[in-house]
Amino acid sequence: MGFRIGVVGATGATGQITLALLRERNFPVDELRLFASRRSAGRRLPWAGGEVEIEALEDGRFDGLDLVLNATSTSLAREWVPRMVEAGAIVSDKSSAYRLDPSVPLVVREINGDAARSHKGIVASPNCTTAVAVMALAPLHHAAGVKGVLSSSYQSVSGVGRDAVAELLETTTKALDQQDALWGLAKLDLPDPVAFPHPLAFNVFPQCESFEEGSDESTEEQKMQSETRKILGAADLMLQATAVRVPVVVGHSVSLSVSLEREMSPAEAREVIAEFAGVRVLDDPSKKIYPTPQQAAGIDDILVGRIRRNPILENGLTLFACGDNLRKGASLNAIQTAELVLGIS
Ligand SMILES: NC(=O)c1ccc[n+]([C@@H]2O[C@H](COP(=O)([O-])OP(=O)(O)OC[C@H]3O[C@@H](n4cnc5c(N)ncnc54)[C@H](OP(=O)(O)O)[C@@H]3O)[C@@H](O)[C@H]2O)c1
C-alpha cells in the first residue's frame, strides 16, 4: 500500500533533496503533490517517469493527503501546518516552528524514535547543526551521561537555503578576479550581501541566523541548546555553542568538547560511537583520516573522528563530526520520522 504525499517547499534546497530521497528509499508513494510559492506554481518537476505540476499553498489543496513533508520558512509553517493537519494529513516539519512545542515530538529516529508515537498530527525535525551534533553525542550520553558540551560549528551555506548558495557562488567568482584584495593588498569590492550579514567568499563569520535584542547568543546557538536537551531527554545539560558560517556549499561540521558523568577513554568512545546506527567513525589522523564536510555531503551517515581526551573538562573528550545538513540535517530525518509514524520501517 502506498501513501498520498505532499512535498511543500519542493523547489528549495531541502525540498529537492526530499524528492531525491523519496526515490532513493523507494518510499511507497501512490500520489505525489508538490507545493511552492506562487512564483513557481504551474512549473512542472520530474517524478516517476512523468511530471508533477507545482501548486501554490491554498486551503482545500491538502484534502486526501496522508503525509506532508514541509520545508518552508518558520512563519509559513506556523500559518499552514495547522491547516494541513486539519485537512487530515500528518506533517513532518523541518522548520523551527514546532520543535520546542511540548505537544510536538522532536524526533531523531536513532535516538528517540519512540517519541514519534505520541504525535498529534505534527512531528518535528531538529535544526541542521543540532542533528549532526546529537548523533555524535547520543552514544556518549547513553554510555556515560553527557553533563556539558562546548560546541563550535562550521556551517555550510546550503543551511541558509537555495538563494544563499547562488550568492556564495556568484561572489566567489567576483572575488577570484581580485587577487590583490585576497592577499590583503587592496579592498575587496563585492556586492552587498543579501543572504548573509557579511560577504562570505573567502571569509568566515561567527553569526548564523540573528541576534535578538539583548542576547549574546544567536538564535542558531539557542536552538542547539534547547533542541539537544529535548532530543536527548537531558533537561539539565549545559551547552554553549558558537555557530560560524563558512564558505562550504553542503556539509556542517561541529567540534564538540564534552564533559561526562564518568571517565571514558577515547578507545571506548570510538567503540560506542561506531556501534550507533547512522554514525561512522573515521579516526586515524596520522593517515589523514578524519571527517570533512566534502566526505559527508551526499551520504546519510554522520562522520565522527579526532576523538581524544580533553584535559580541561572533567571526564572530558573532544571530537569532530560532519554531516550532510540537507540529508540527516533536514530531509532524511524528516522522511525517517515519517516512516516511523506511518509504520514503514
Ligand atoms: N537548508 C537546510 O540545511 C535546512 C536544515 C534543516 C531545516 N531547514 C528548514 O527547512 C525549511 C526550508 O529550508 P530550505 O533551505 O529548503 O529553503 P529554500 O532553499 O530557501 O527553499 C524555500 C522553499 O519555500 C518555498 N516558498 C517560499 N515562499 C513560499 C510561499 N509563500 N508559499 C509556499 N512556498 C514558499 C520556495 O518556493 P519558490 O521556489 O517558489 O520560491 C522554496 O521551495 C526552513 O524552515 C529551514 O529552516 C533547512
CSV table of C-alpha atoms and ligand atoms in Angstrom, one decimal:
chain,number,residue,atom,x,y,z
A,1,MET,CA,0.0,0.0,0.0
A,2,GLY,CA,1.3,3.4,-0.9
A,3,PHE,CA,0.6,6.9,0.5
A,4,ARG,CA,-0.6,10.2,-0.9
A,5,ILE,CA,2.3,12.6,-0.2
A,6,GLY,CA,2.7,16.4,-0.3
A,7,VAL,CA,6.1,18.0,-0.5
A,8,VAL,CA,5.9,21.7,0.5
A,9,GLY,CA,8.9,23.9,-0.5
A,10,ALA,CA,9.6,21.4,-3.2
A,11,THR,CA,11.8,23.8,-5.2
A,12,GLY,CA,14.1,24.7,-2.3
A,13,ALA,CA,17.4,23.3,-1.1
A,14,THR,CA,15.8,20.7,1.2
A,15,GLY,CA,12.7,20.1,-1.0
A,16,GLN,CA,14.9,19.0,-3.8
A,17,ILE,CA,16.8,16.5,-1.6
A,18,THR,CA,13.4,15.3,-0.2
A,19,LEU,CA,12.4,14.3,-3.8
A,20,ALA,CA,15.7,12.6,-4.4
A,21,LEU,CA,15.4,10.7,-1.1
A,22,LEU,CA,11.8,9.6,-1.8
A,23,ARG,CA,13.2,8.0,-5.0
A,24,GLU,CA,16.4,6.6,-3.3
A,25,ARG,CA,14.4,5.0,-0.5
A,26,ASN,CA,11.6,3.6,-2.7
A,27,PHE,CA,9.2,5.4,-0.4
A,28,PRO,CA,5.7,3.9,-1.2
A,29,VAL,CA,4.2,6.9,-3.0
A,30,ASP,CA,0.8,6.4,-4.6
A,31,GLU,CA,0.3,10.1,-5.4
A,32,LEU,CA,2.8,13.0,-5.1
A,33,ARG,CA,1.7,16.6,-4.9
A,34,LEU,CA,4.2,19.4,-5.0
A,35,PHE,CA,3.8,22.9,-3.4
A,36,ALA,CA,5.9,26.1,-3.5
A,37,SER,CA,5.3,29.8,-3.8
A,38,ARG,CA,3.0,31.4,-6.4
A,39,ARG,CA,6.2,32.3,-8.4
A,40,SER,CA,6.7,28.5,-9.0
A,41,ALA,CA,3.0,27.5,-9.4
A,42,GLY,CA,2.4,25.9,-12.7
A,43,ARG,CA,6.0,24.8,-13.2
A,44,ARG,CA,6.5,21.0,-13.5
A,45,LEU,CA,9.1,18.8,-11.9
A,46,PRO,CA,10.0,15.3,-13.0
A,47,TRP,CA,8.7,12.4,-11.0
A,48,ALA,CA,8.4,8.6,-11.7
A,49,GLY,CA,8.9,8.9,-15.4
A,50,GLY,CA,6.4,11.8,-15.7
A,51,GLU,CA,6.0,15.3,-14.3
A,52,VAL,CA,4.1,16.8,-11.4
A,53,GLU,CA,2.8,20.4,-11.6
A,54,ILE,CA,3.7,22.7,-8.7
A,55,GLU,CA,0.8,24.2,-6.7
A,56,ALA,CA,0.6,27.3,-4.5
A,57,LEU,CA,-0.5,26.9,-0.9
A,58,GLU,CA,-4.2,27.3,-0.7
A,59,ASP,CA,-6.9,26.0,1.6
A,60,GLY,CA,-8.6,22.9,0.1
A,61,ARG,CA,-5.4,21.7,-1.6
A,62,PHE,CA,-4.4,19.3,1.2
A,63,ASP,CA,-7.5,17.2,1.2
A,64,GLY,CA,-6.8,13.5,0.8
A,65,LEU,CA,-3.1,13.7,1.7
A,66,ASP,CA,-1.8,11.2,4.2
A,67,LEU,CA,1.6,12.9,4.8
A,68,VAL,CA,3.1,16.3,4.2
A,69,LEU,CA,6.8,16.8,4.2
A,70,ASN,CA,7.0,20.5,5.0
A,71,ALA,CA,10.1,22.6,4.1
A,72,THR,CA,9.0,26.2,4.2
A,73,SER,CA,10.1,29.1,6.4
A,74,THR,CA,9.1,29.0,10.1
A,75,SER,CA,6.5,31.8,9.6
A,76,LEU,CA,4.8,29.9,6.7
A,77,ALA,CA,4.9,26.7,8.8
A,78,ARG,CA,3.1,28.5,11.6
A,79,GLU,CA,0.4,29.6,9.2
A,80,TRP,CA,0.0,26.5,7.1
A,81,VAL,CA,0.9,23.4,9.1
A,82,PRO,CA,-2.2,23.5,11.3
A,83,ARG,CA,-4.4,23.8,8.2
A,84,MET,CA,-2.6,20.7,6.7
A,85,VAL,CA,-3.3,18.7,9.9
A,86,GLU,CA,-6.9,19.9,9.9
A,87,ALA,CA,-7.3,18.6,6.4
A,88,GLY,CA,-6.2,15.1,7.7
A,89,ALA,CA,-2.5,14.9,6.9
A,90,ILE,CA,0.3,14.0,9.2
A,91,VAL,CA,3.0,16.7,8.9
A,92,SER,CA,6.7,16.0,9.2
A,93,ASP,CA,8.0,19.6,9.6
A,94,LYS,CA,11.6,20.8,9.0
A,95,SER,CA,11.1,24.3,10.2
A,96,SER,CA,11.7,25.5,13.7
A,97,ALA,CA,8.0,26.4,14.3
A,98,TYR,CA,7.0,23.5,16.5
A,99,ARG,CA,10.3,21.9,17.7
A,100,LEU,CA,10.0,23.2,21.2
A,101,ASP,CA,6.2,22.8,21.5
A,102,PRO,CA,5.7,20.3,24.4
A,103,SER,CA,2.9,18.7,22.4
A,104,VAL,CA,5.1,18.0,19.4
A,105,PRO,CA,7.7,15.3,19.3
A,106,LEU,CA,11.1,16.4,18.1
A,107,VAL,CA,12.5,13.2,16.7
A,108,VAL,CA,15.8,11.7,15.6
A,109,ARG,CA,15.0,8.1,14.8
A,110,GLU,CA,18.2,6.6,16.1
A,111,ILE,CA,17.9,8.5,19.4
A,112,ASN,CA,14.3,9.0,20.4
A,113,GLY,CA,12.3,7.3,17.7
A,114,ASP,CA,9.7,6.1,20.2
A,115,ALA,CA,8.7,9.8,20.8
A,116,ALA,CA,7.2,9.9,17.3
A,117,ARG,CA,4.3,7.7,18.5
A,118,SER,CA,2.9,10.5,20.7
A,119,HIS,CA,2.3,12.8,17.8
A,120,LYS,CA,-0.9,14.7,17.4
A,121,GLY,CA,-0.5,15.4,13.7
A,122,ILE,CA,2.9,17.1,13.7
A,123,VAL,CA,6.3,15.6,14.1
A,124,ALA,CA,9.3,18.0,14.1
A,125,SER,CA,12.9,17.5,12.9
A,126,PRO,CA,15.8,19.4,14.5
A,127,ASN,CA,17.9,22.2,13.3
A,128,CYS,CA,20.6,21.0,10.8
A,129,THR,CA,23.6,21.5,13.2
A,130,THR,CA,21.7,20.1,16.2
A,131,ALA,CA,21.0,16.9,14.1
A,132,VAL,CA,24.8,16.4,13.4
A,133,ALA,CA,25.8,17.1,17.0
A,134,VAL,CA,23.2,14.9,18.7
A,135,MET,CA,24.1,11.9,16.5
A,136,ALA,CA,27.7,12.2,17.9
A,137,LEU,CA,26.6,13.0,21.4
A,138,ALA,CA,23.8,10.4,21.9
A,139,PRO,CA,26.1,7.3,22.0
A,140,LEU,CA,28.3,9.0,24.6
A,141,HIS,CA,25.2,10.2,26.6
A,142,HIS,CA,23.8,6.6,26.6
A,143,ALA,CA,27.1,5.1,27.7
A,144,ALA,CA,28.4,7.7,30.2
A,145,GLY,CA,26.0,10.6,30.6
A,146,VAL,CA,26.9,13.9,29.0
A,147,LYS,CA,26.9,16.7,31.6
A,148,GLY,CA,28.2,19.6,29.5
A,149,VAL,CA,29.1,20.4,25.9
A,150,LEU,CA,31.2,23.2,24.3
A,151,SER,CA,30.4,23.3,20.6
A,152,SER,CA,31.9,25.2,17.7
A,153,SER,CA,30.1,24.6,14.4
A,154,TYR,CA,31.3,25.4,10.9
A,155,GLN,CA,28.1,25.7,8.9
A,156,SER,CA,27.6,25.4,5.2
A,157,VAL,CA,25.7,27.8,3.0
A,158,SER,CA,23.0,25.5,1.9
A,159,GLY,CA,21.9,25.6,5.5
A,160,VAL,CA,20.6,29.1,4.7
A,161,GLY,CA,18.7,27.8,1.6
A,162,ARG,CA,19.0,27.7,-2.2
A,163,ASP,CA,19.4,31.5,-2.8
A,164,ALA,CA,22.3,31.7,-0.3
A,165,VAL,CA,24.3,29.1,-2.3
A,166,ALA,CA,23.8,31.1,-5.5
A,167,GLU,CA,25.0,34.2,-3.7
A,168,LEU,CA,28.2,32.5,-2.4
A,169,LEU,CA,29.0,31.1,-5.9
A,170,GLU,CA,28.5,34.4,-7.6
A,171,THR,CA,30.5,36.5,-5.1
A,172,THR,CA,33.3,33.8,-5.1
A,173,THR,CA,33.6,34.2,-8.9
A,174,LYS,CA,33.8,38.0,-8.4
A,175,ALA,CA,36.4,37.7,-5.6
A,176,LEU,CA,38.6,35.4,-7.8
A,177,ASP,CA,39.1,38.4,-10.1
A,178,GLN,CA,40.6,40.4,-7.2
A,179,GLN,CA,43.7,38.5,-6.2
A,180,ASP,CA,45.4,41.6,-4.7
A,181,ALA,CA,42.4,42.0,-2.4
A,182,LEU,CA,42.5,38.4,-1.4
A,183,TRP,CA,46.2,38.9,-0.3
A,184,GLY,CA,45.1,41.9,1.7
A,185,LEU,CA,46.8,44.4,-0.7
A,186,ALA,CA,43.6,46.1,-1.8
A,187,LYS,CA,40.0,46.4,-0.6
A,188,LEU,CA,37.8,43.6,-1.8
A,189,ASP,CA,35.0,45.0,-3.9
A,190,LEU,CA,31.9,42.8,-3.6
A,191,PRO,CA,28.1,43.5,-3.8
A,192,ASP,CA,26.3,44.0,-0.5
A,193,PRO,CA,25.4,40.6,0.9
A,194,VAL,CA,21.7,39.7,0.8
A,195,ALA,CA,21.6,36.2,2.5
A,196,PHE,CA,24.5,36.9,4.9
A,197,PRO,CA,25.5,39.6,7.4
A,198,HIS,CA,28.9,39.9,5.6
A,199,PRO,CA,30.4,38.7,2.3
A,200,LEU,CA,31.2,35.0,2.7
A,201,ALA,CA,33.5,34.4,-0.3
A,202,PHE,CA,36.9,33.5,1.3
A,203,ASN,CA,35.6,34.5,4.7
A,204,VAL,CA,34.1,33.1,7.8
A,205,PHE,CA,32.0,34.9,10.5
A,206,PRO,CA,30.6,33.9,13.9
A,207,GLN,CA,27.0,34.6,13.1
A,208,CYS,CA,24.4,32.1,11.9
A,209,GLU,CA,20.9,33.4,11.8
A,210,SER,CA,20.4,36.5,14.0
A,211,PHE,CA,21.0,38.0,17.5
A,212,GLU,CA,17.9,39.1,19.3
A,213,GLU,CA,17.9,42.4,21.2
A,214,GLY,CA,19.8,41.9,24.5
A,215,SER,CA,21.1,38.4,23.7
A,216,ASP,CA,24.7,37.5,23.2
A,217,GLU,CA,23.8,34.1,21.7
A,218,SER,CA,22.5,33.8,18.1
A,219,THR,CA,19.1,32.2,17.5
A,220,GLU,CA,21.0,29.3,15.9
A,221,GLU,CA,23.1,28.8,19.1
A,222,GLN,CA,20.0,28.9,21.2
A,223,LYS,CA,18.4,26.2,19.1
A,224,MET,CA,21.4,24.0,19.6
A,225,GLN,CA,20.9,24.2,23.4
A,226,SER,CA,17.2,23.7,23.7
A,227,GLU,CA,16.8,21.1,20.9
A,228,THR,CA,19.8,19.0,22.1
A,229,ARG,CA,18.2,18.9,25.6
A,230,LYS,CA,14.8,17.9,24.2
A,231,ILE,CA,16.1,15.2,21.9
A,232,LEU,CA,18.5,13.6,24.5
A,233,GLY,CA,15.9,14.0,27.3
A,234,ALA,CA,18.5,15.8,29.3
A,235,ALA,CA,16.9,19.0,30.7
A,236,ASP,CA,19.9,19.9,32.8
A,237,LEU,CA,22.5,19.5,30.1
A,238,MET,CA,24.9,22.5,30.0
A,239,LEU,CA,25.7,23.5,26.4
A,240,GLN,CA,27.4,26.6,24.9
A,241,ALA,CA,27.5,26.8,21.2
A,242,THR,CA,29.4,29.1,18.8
A,243,ALA,CA,27.9,28.9,15.3
A,244,VAL,CA,30.2,30.0,12.4
A,245,ARG,CA,29.3,30.3,8.8
A,246,VAL,CA,31.9,29.0,6.3
A,247,PRO,CA,32.1,29.1,2.5
A,248,VAL,CA,31.2,25.4,2.1
A,249,VAL,CA,28.2,24.5,-0.1
A,250,VAL,CA,26.9,21.3,1.7
A,251,GLY,CA,28.0,19.7,5.0
A,252,HIS,CA,28.0,21.1,8.5
A,253,SER,CA,31.0,20.4,10.8
A,254,VAL,CA,31.0,20.6,14.6
A,255,SER,CA,33.8,20.4,17.1
A,256,LEU,CA,32.4,19.1,20.4
A,257,SER,CA,34.2,19.2,23.8
A,258,VAL,CA,32.2,17.1,26.2
A,259,SER,CA,32.2,16.6,30.0
A,260,LEU,CA,30.9,13.1,31.0
A,261,GLU,CA,29.5,11.7,34.3
A,262,ARG,CA,32.3,9.1,34.3
A,263,GLU,CA,35.7,8.8,32.7
A,264,MET,CA,35.7,7.3,29.2
A,265,SER,CA,38.8,6.5,27.2
A,266,PRO,CA,39.0,7.6,23.5
A,267,ALA,CA,39.1,3.9,22.6
A,268,GLU,CA,35.8,3.2,24.4
A,269,ALA,CA,34.2,6.4,22.9
A,270,ARG,CA,35.2,5.2,19.4
A,271,GLU,CA,33.6,1.8,20.1
A,272,VAL,CA,30.3,3.1,21.4
A,273,ILE,CA,30.0,5.7,18.6
A,274,ALA,CA,30.9,3.1,15.9
A,275,GLU,CA,28.1,0.8,17.3
A,276,PHE,CA,25.5,3.6,17.0
A,277,ALA,CA,23.2,3.4,13.9
A,278,GLY,CA,23.7,6.2,11.4
A,279,VAL,CA,27.2,7.2,12.6
A,280,ARG,CA,30.5,6.2,11.1
A,281,VAL,CA,33.9,6.6,12.9
A,282,LEU,CA,36.8,8.0,10.7
A,283,ASP,CA,39.6,8.4,13.2
A,284,ASP,CA,43.2,7.9,12.1
A,285,PRO,CA,44.7,11.4,11.9
A,286,SER,CA,48.3,10.4,11.1
A,287,LYS,CA,46.9,8.8,7.9
A,288,LYS,CA,44.8,12.0,7.3
A,289,ILE,CA,41.6,10.0,8.2
A,290,TYR,CA,39.0,12.3,9.9
A,291,PRO,CA,35.6,13.7,8.8
A,292,THR,CA,35.4,16.5,6.3
A,293,PRO,CA,32.2,18.2,5.0
A,294,GLN,CA,33.1,17.1,1.5
A,295,GLN,CA,33.1,13.4,2.6
A,296,ALA,CA,29.8,13.9,4.4
A,297,ALA,CA,28.0,15.7,1.5
A,298,GLY,CA,25.6,13.3,-0.3
A,299,ILE,CA,25.7,10.5,2.3
A,300,ASP,CA,23.2,9.6,5.1
A,301,ASP,CA,25.7,8.8,7.9
A,302,ILE,CA,27.2,11.3,10.3
A,303,LEU,CA,31.0,11.0,10.3
A,304,VAL,CA,32.9,11.3,13.7
A,305,GLY,CA,36.7,11.5,14.3
A,306,ARG,CA,39.5,13.3,16.1
A,307,ILE,CA,38.3,11.6,19.3
A,308,ARG,CA,40.7,12.4,22.1
A,309,ARG,CA,40.9,13.3,25.8
A,310,ASN,CA,40.1,16.8,26.8
A,311,PRO,CA,42.3,17.6,29.8
A,312,ILE,CA,40.4,20.8,30.7
A,313,LEU,CA,36.9,19.4,31.3
A,314,GLU,CA,36.0,16.8,34.0
A,315,ASN,CA,35.9,13.4,32.3
A,316,GLY,CA,36.5,15.3,29.1
A,317,LEU,CA,36.5,14.2,25.5
A,318,THR,CA,36.8,16.2,22.3
A,319,LEU,CA,35.6,15.1,18.9
A,320,PHE,CA,34.8,16.4,15.4
A,321,ALA,CA,31.7,15.5,13.5
A,322,CYS,CA,30.5,16.2,9.9
A,323,GLY,CA,27.1,15.6,8.4
A,324,ASP,CA,25.1,16.5,5.3
A,325,ASN,CA,22.8,19.3,6.5
A,326,LEU,CA,20.3,18.7,3.7
A,327,ARG,CA,20.1,14.9,4.5
A,328,LYS,CA,20.4,14.0,8.1
A,329,GLY,CA,20.2,17.7,9.0
A,330,ALA,CA,16.8,18.0,7.3
A,331,SER,CA,15.1,15.9,4.6
A,332,LEU,CA,16.4,12.4,5.6
A,333,ASN,CA,15.5,12.9,9.2
A,334,ALA,CA,12.0,14.2,8.3
A,335,ILE,CA,11.5,11.2,6.0
A,336,GLN,CA,12.8,8.7,8.6
A,337,THR,CA,10.4,10.2,11.1
A,338,ALA,CA,7.5,9.9,8.7
A,339,GLU,CA,8.4,6.3,8.0
A,340,LEU,CA,8.2,5.6,11.8
A,341,VAL,CA,4.8,7.4,12.1
A,342,LEU,CA,3.4,5.6,9.0
A,343,GLY,CA,4.8,2.2,10.1
A,344,ILE,CA,7.0,1.9,7.0
A,345,SER,CA,10.3,0.9,8.7
B,1,LIG,N1,18.7,24.0,4.4
B,1,LIG,C1,19.0,23.3,5.5
B,1,LIG,O1,20.1,22.7,5.7
B,1,LIG,C2,17.9,23.1,6.5
B,1,LIG,C3,18.1,22.2,7.5
B,1,LIG,C4,17.1,22.0,8.5
B,1,LIG,C5,15.9,22.7,8.4
B,1,LIG,N2,15.7,23.6,7.4
B,1,LIG,C6,14.5,24.3,7.3
B,1,LIG,O2,13.7,23.9,6.2
B,1,LIG,C7,12.9,25.0,5.7
B,1,LIG,C8,13.3,25.2,4.2
B,1,LIG,O3,14.6,25.5,4.0
B,1,LIG,P1,15.4,25.4,2.6
B,1,LIG,O4,16.8,25.5,3.0
B,1,LIG,O5,14.9,24.3,1.8
B,1,LIG,O6,14.9,26.8,2.0
B,1,LIG,P2,15.0,27.4,0.5
B,1,LIG,O7,16.0,26.7,-0.3
B,1,LIG,O8,15.1,28.8,0.6
B,1,LIG,O9,13.5,27.0,-0.1
B,1,LIG,C9,12.3,27.6,0.3
B,1,LIG,C10,11.1,26.9,-0.3
B,1,LIG,O10,10.0,27.5,0.2
B,1,LIG,C11,9.2,27.9,-0.9
B,1,LIG,N3,8.4,29.1,-0.6
B,1,LIG,C12,8.8,30.4,-0.4
B,1,LIG,N4,7.7,31.2,-0.2
B,1,LIG,C13,6.6,30.4,-0.3
B,1,LIG,C14,5.2,30.6,-0.1
B,1,LIG,N5,4.7,31.9,0.1
B,1,LIG,N6,4.4,29.6,-0.3
B,1,LIG,C15,4.8,28.3,-0.5
B,1,LIG,N7,6.1,28.0,-0.6
B,1,LIG,C16,7.0,29.1,-0.5
B,1,LIG,C17,10.1,28.2,-2.0
B,1,LIG,O11,9.4,28.1,-3.2
B,1,LIG,P3,9.9,29.0,-4.5
B,1,LIG,O12,10.9,28.2,-5.3
B,1,LIG,O13,8.6,29.1,-5.3
B,1,LIG,O14,10.4,30.3,-4.0
B,1,LIG,C18,11.1,27.0,-1.8
B,1,LIG,O15,10.5,25.8,-2.4
B,1,LIG,C19,13.3,26.2,6.6
B,1,LIG,O16,12.3,26.3,7.6
B,1,LIG,C20,14.6,25.8,7.1
B,1,LIG,O17,14.9,26.4,8.4
B,1,LIG,C21,16.7,23.8,6.4
